[in-house]
GROMACS .gro file of C-alpha atoms in nm:
model
  204
    1MET     CA    1   0.001   0.000  -0.001
    2ASP     CA    2   0.125   0.342  -0.098
    3PRO     CA    3   0.183   0.533   0.232
    4GLY     CA    4   0.138   0.860   0.051
    5SER     CA    5   0.327   1.182   0.109
    6LEU     CA    6   0.275   1.520   0.275
    7THR     CA    7   0.355   1.847   0.096
    8ASN     CA    8   0.266   2.197   0.224
    9GLY     CA    9  -0.005   2.072   0.452
   10VAL     CA   10  -0.167   1.843   0.191
   11TYR     CA   11  -0.160   1.467   0.203
   12HIS     CA   12  -0.127   1.301  -0.140
   13ASN     CA   13  -0.189   0.936  -0.227
   14LYS     CA   14  -0.123   0.867  -0.595
   15THR     CA   15  -0.222   0.503  -0.583
   16LEU     CA   16  -0.567   0.579  -0.446
   17GLY     CA   17  -0.593   0.904  -0.640
   18PHE     CA   18  -0.685   1.153  -0.368
   19THR     CA   19  -0.555   1.446  -0.169
   20CYS     CA   20  -0.652   1.567   0.179
   21LYS     CA   21  -0.588   1.908   0.327
   22ILE     CA   22  -0.471   1.924   0.686
   23PRO     CA   23  -0.567   2.236   0.877
   24GLU     CA   24  -0.280   2.462   0.975
   25GLY     CA   25  -0.134   2.391   1.318
   26TRP     CA   26  -0.263   2.039   1.342
   27VAL     CA   27  -0.039   1.761   1.472
   28LEU     CA   28   0.035   1.430   1.298
   29ARG     CA   29   0.019   1.094   1.475
   30THR     CA   30   0.031   0.860   1.176
   31ASP     CA   31   0.351   0.680   1.283
   32GLU     CA   32   0.228   0.638   1.640
   33MET     CA   33  -0.099   0.480   1.525
   34ASN     CA   34   0.093   0.235   1.309
   35ALA     CA   35   0.333   0.141   1.591
   36PRO     CA   36   0.338  -0.236   1.646
   37ASN     CA   37   0.352  -0.200   2.023
   38GLU     CA   38  -0.015  -0.198   2.125
   39ASN     CA   39   0.086  -0.124   2.484
   40ASP     CA   40   0.243   0.206   2.377
   41GLU     CA   41   0.011   0.487   2.484
   42SER     CA   42   0.060   0.681   2.160
   43SER     CA   43  -0.043   0.389   1.945
   44ALA     CA   44  -0.324   0.262   2.165
   45GLN     CA   45  -0.496   0.599   2.209
   46LEU     CA   46  -0.641   0.650   1.868
   47PRO     CA   47  -0.820   0.972   1.778
   48ALA     CA   48  -0.952   1.084   2.113
   49ALA     CA   49  -1.205   1.361   2.134
   50ASP     CA   50  -1.097   1.517   2.458
   51LYS     CA   51  -0.889   1.409   2.755
   52THR     CA   52  -1.110   1.609   2.989
   53SER     CA   53  -1.367   1.336   2.955
   54ASN     CA   54  -1.350   0.962   3.004
   55GLU     CA   55  -1.570   0.927   2.696
   56SER     CA   56  -1.277   0.991   2.457
   57GLN     CA   57  -1.290   0.739   2.181
   58PRO     CA   58  -1.108   0.653   1.859
   59PRO     CA   59  -1.305   0.668   1.531
   60ALA     CA   60  -1.442   0.352   1.375
   61THR     CA   61  -1.133   0.221   1.208
   62SER     CA   62  -0.988  -0.128   1.232
   63LYS     CA   63  -0.693   0.006   1.427
   64ASN     CA   64  -0.939   0.041   1.713
   65PRO     CA   65  -0.806  -0.182   1.997
   66GLN     CA   66  -1.160  -0.321   2.046
   67ALA     CA   67  -1.155  -0.463   1.691
   68PRO     CA   68  -1.071  -0.828   1.619
   69PRO     CA   69  -0.689  -0.886   1.612
   70THR     CA   70  -0.686  -0.989   1.247
   71ARG     CA   71  -0.827  -0.652   1.150
   72ALA     CA   72  -0.595  -0.452   1.371
   73GLN     CA   73  -0.294  -0.639   1.237
   74SER     CA   74  -0.386  -0.597   0.869
   75ALA     CA   75  -0.497  -0.231   0.878
   76ARG     CA   76  -0.268   0.054   0.785
   77VAL     CA   77  -0.325   0.412   0.894
   78LEU     CA   78  -0.238   0.637   0.606
   79LEU     CA   79  -0.298   0.961   0.783
   80ALA     CA   80  -0.382   1.060   1.139
   81ALA     CA   81  -0.405   1.430   1.214
   82PHE     CA   82  -0.544   1.610   1.521
   83SER     CA   83  -0.631   1.965   1.611
   84ARG     CA   84  -0.413   1.918   1.924
   85PRO     CA   85  -0.207   1.631   2.063
   86PRO     CA   86  -0.444   1.362   2.194
   87GLN     CA   87  -0.279   1.368   2.538
   88VAL     CA   88  -0.337   1.745   2.577
   89ARG     CA   89  -0.648   1.858   2.768
   90GLY     CA   90  -0.885   2.105   2.606
   91GLN     CA   91  -1.235   2.246   2.640
   92GLU     CA   92  -1.336   2.166   2.281
   93VAL     CA   93  -1.369   1.831   2.098
   94ASN     CA   94  -1.030   1.732   1.959
   95ALA     CA   95  -1.105   1.736   1.586
   96SER     CA   96  -0.930   1.472   1.379
   97ILE     CA   97  -0.882   1.318   1.037
   98VAL     CA   98  -0.794   0.950   1.016
   99ILE     CA   99  -0.754   0.770   0.686
  100ALA     CA  100  -0.705   0.393   0.701
  101ALA     CA  101  -0.681   0.101   0.458
  102GLU     CA  102  -0.691  -0.273   0.495
  103PRO     CA  103  -0.703  -0.562   0.244
  104VAL     CA  104  -1.049  -0.651   0.122
  105ALA     CA  105  -0.940  -1.013   0.159
  106THR     CA  106  -0.959  -0.961   0.540
  107TYR     CA  107  -1.338  -0.992   0.498
  108PRO     CA  108  -1.450  -1.288   0.295
  109GLY     CA  109  -1.750  -1.194   0.083
  110LEU     CA  110  -1.689  -0.819   0.100
  111THR     CA  111  -1.794  -0.678  -0.241
  112ASP     CA  112  -1.890  -0.315  -0.194
  113ALA     CA  113  -1.819  -0.007   0.016
  114LEU     CA  114  -2.157  -0.011   0.187
  115GLN     CA  115  -2.082  -0.351   0.339
  116TYR     CA  116  -1.749  -0.221   0.469
  117LEU     CA  117  -1.912   0.094   0.610
  118SER     CA  118  -2.165  -0.123   0.791
  119LEU     CA  119  -1.880  -0.299   0.970
  120LEU     CA  120  -1.729   0.037   1.076
  121THR     CA  121  -2.073   0.151   1.188
  122GLU     CA  122  -2.097  -0.147   1.424
  123VAL     CA  123  -1.767  -0.039   1.579
  124ALA     CA  124  -1.883   0.318   1.618
  125GLN     CA  125  -2.210   0.209   1.781
  126ALA     CA  126  -2.018  -0.012   2.025
  127GLN     CA  127  -1.829   0.302   2.124
  128GLY     CA  128  -2.152   0.481   2.202
  129PHE     CA  129  -2.212   0.667   1.882
  130THR     CA  130  -2.568   0.707   1.755
  131MET     CA  131  -2.622   0.707   1.377
  132ASP     CA  132  -2.790   1.022   1.246
  133GLU     CA  133  -2.945   0.848   0.937
  134ASP     CA  134  -2.893   0.562   0.706
  135PRO     CA  135  -2.569   0.560   0.506
  136TYR     CA  136  -2.581   0.743   0.174
  137GLU     CA  137  -2.377   0.787  -0.140
  138ILE     CA  138  -2.168   1.100  -0.181
  139ALA     CA  139  -1.965   1.223  -0.477
  140ILE     CA  140  -1.629   1.393  -0.411
  141GLY     CA  141  -1.459   1.507  -0.727
  142THR     CA  142  -1.451   1.213  -0.963
  143ARG     CA  143  -1.519   0.949  -0.699
  144LYS     CA  144  -1.834   0.811  -0.537
  145LEU     CA  145  -1.813   0.698  -0.178
  146VAL     CA  146  -2.061   0.590   0.090
  147ARG     CA  147  -2.095   0.804   0.403
  148GLY     CA  148  -2.227   0.745   0.749
  149ASP     CA  149  -2.282   1.019   1.006
  150SER     CA  150  -2.307   0.976   1.379
  151HIS     CA  151  -2.278   1.166   1.705
  152LYS     CA  152  -2.203   1.105   2.070
  153ASP     CA  153  -2.266   1.313   2.378
  154VAL     CA  154  -1.943   1.386   2.565
  155GLY     CA  155  -2.028   1.572   2.881
  156THR     CA  156  -2.183   1.901   2.777
  157ARG     CA  157  -2.053   1.867   2.421
  158VAL     CA  158  -2.146   1.668   2.121
  159MET     CA  159  -1.883   1.479   1.924
  160ARG     CA  160  -1.976   1.453   1.556
  161GLN     CA  161  -1.823   1.183   1.339
  162SER     CA  162  -1.850   1.104   0.967
  163THR     CA  163  -1.694   0.808   0.798
  164LEU     CA  164  -1.662   0.772   0.425
  165ALA     CA  165  -1.569   0.439   0.267
  166MET     CA  166  -1.461   0.300  -0.069
  167LEU     CA  167  -1.303  -0.015  -0.214
  168GLN     CA  168  -1.007   0.030  -0.450
  169HIS     CA  169  -0.706  -0.167  -0.565
  170GLY     CA  170  -0.803  -0.455  -0.335
  171TYR     CA  171  -0.820  -0.236  -0.029
  172ALA     CA  172  -1.107  -0.119   0.188
  173VAL     CA  173  -1.041   0.250   0.262
  174SER     CA  174  -1.206   0.463   0.528
  175PHE     CA  175  -1.191   0.840   0.583
  176THR     CA  176  -1.309   0.928   0.935
  177VAL     CA  177  -1.342   1.287   1.057
  178ILE     CA  178  -1.440   1.408   1.401
  179ALA     CA  179  -1.537   1.758   1.498
  180GLY     CA  180  -1.745   1.954   1.749
  181THR     CA  181  -1.983   2.117   1.502
  182ASP     CA  182  -2.149   2.023   1.174
  183ASP     CA  183  -1.979   2.315   0.999
  184ASP     CA  184  -1.639   2.207   1.117
  185LEU     CA  185  -1.712   1.850   1.012
  186GLU     CA  186  -1.810   1.957   0.662
  187GLU     CA  187  -1.507   2.181   0.632
  188LEU     CA  188  -1.282   1.886   0.702
  189ILE     CA  189  -1.460   1.670   0.444
  190ASP     CA  190  -1.432   1.948   0.191
  191GLY     CA  191  -1.056   1.912   0.223
  192LEU     CA  192  -1.081   1.566   0.062
  193ASP     CA  193  -1.048   1.571  -0.314
  194PHE     CA  194  -1.043   1.302  -0.589
  195ALA     CA  195  -1.032   1.550  -0.878
  196THR     CA  196  -0.655   1.614  -0.880
  197GLY     CA  197  -0.569   1.311  -1.085
  198ARG     CA  198  -0.653   0.956  -1.168
  199ALA     CA  199  -0.570   0.671  -0.937
  200GLN     CA  200  -0.243   0.509  -1.031
  201PRO     CA  201  -0.186   0.133  -1.062
  202ALA     CA  202  -0.114  -0.018  -0.728
  203THR     CA  203   0.248  -0.113  -0.668
  204LYS     CA  204   0.358  -0.418  -0.474
   0.00000   0.00000   0.00000
C-alpha cells in the first residue's frame, strides 16, 4: 500500500488518487498509530475527542483496539491528524482526520463499500455513537463513496463523526473525521479531493 506523502499541508496518495488538506497547526500521529507495540500509549490512544472526559474514543477504524486482532494487524493508517495532541487537555472536541486502509481479503464476501461501512458503523455504535441516518452515497470530485454520520454526547458537548468508505485496488479504505460542530465537520470533508488526478496502478 502506498503510504502517501505530505507536501505543504496536503496529504497525497497517488495510488488511491486523492488528496486531503490538513488544517494549519494540526499535529500528525500517523506513525504512532501504526506502531506495532499496542501497549504504547501513543499507538493505543487512537483519535480521542478530549482528555477532559472519560468518553474519549477513537473513530471507527480497524486500528481500534476493540476490533478483532486480524483486522488490527492488517490495517494501515495512512494519515492521522489532530487539532491538538491527543494527550493534551482542552475544552473543545479534539477534531481529527484518520484515513485507514486494509485488504479486502480480510473480509470474505466483502464486495462493496456499503458492506464495509456497515462494519465500521458497528464499531462506532459499540463506542456509544448514535447514527444520524442511514448511510448514503456521496460524490467527491470524480469519486463516489458511501458516508455514514453519527454523534455522541461527551459531557456538555457533542462529538460529531462522519466516515466515508470505498473499495479500490483490493483495499477497503475509510476516511473518518471528528469535529465539534457540523460546519467544522463539513469543512474537514471539503478538504478531501479526488479530482486532482486519476488513481495510479497499485504497486507491490
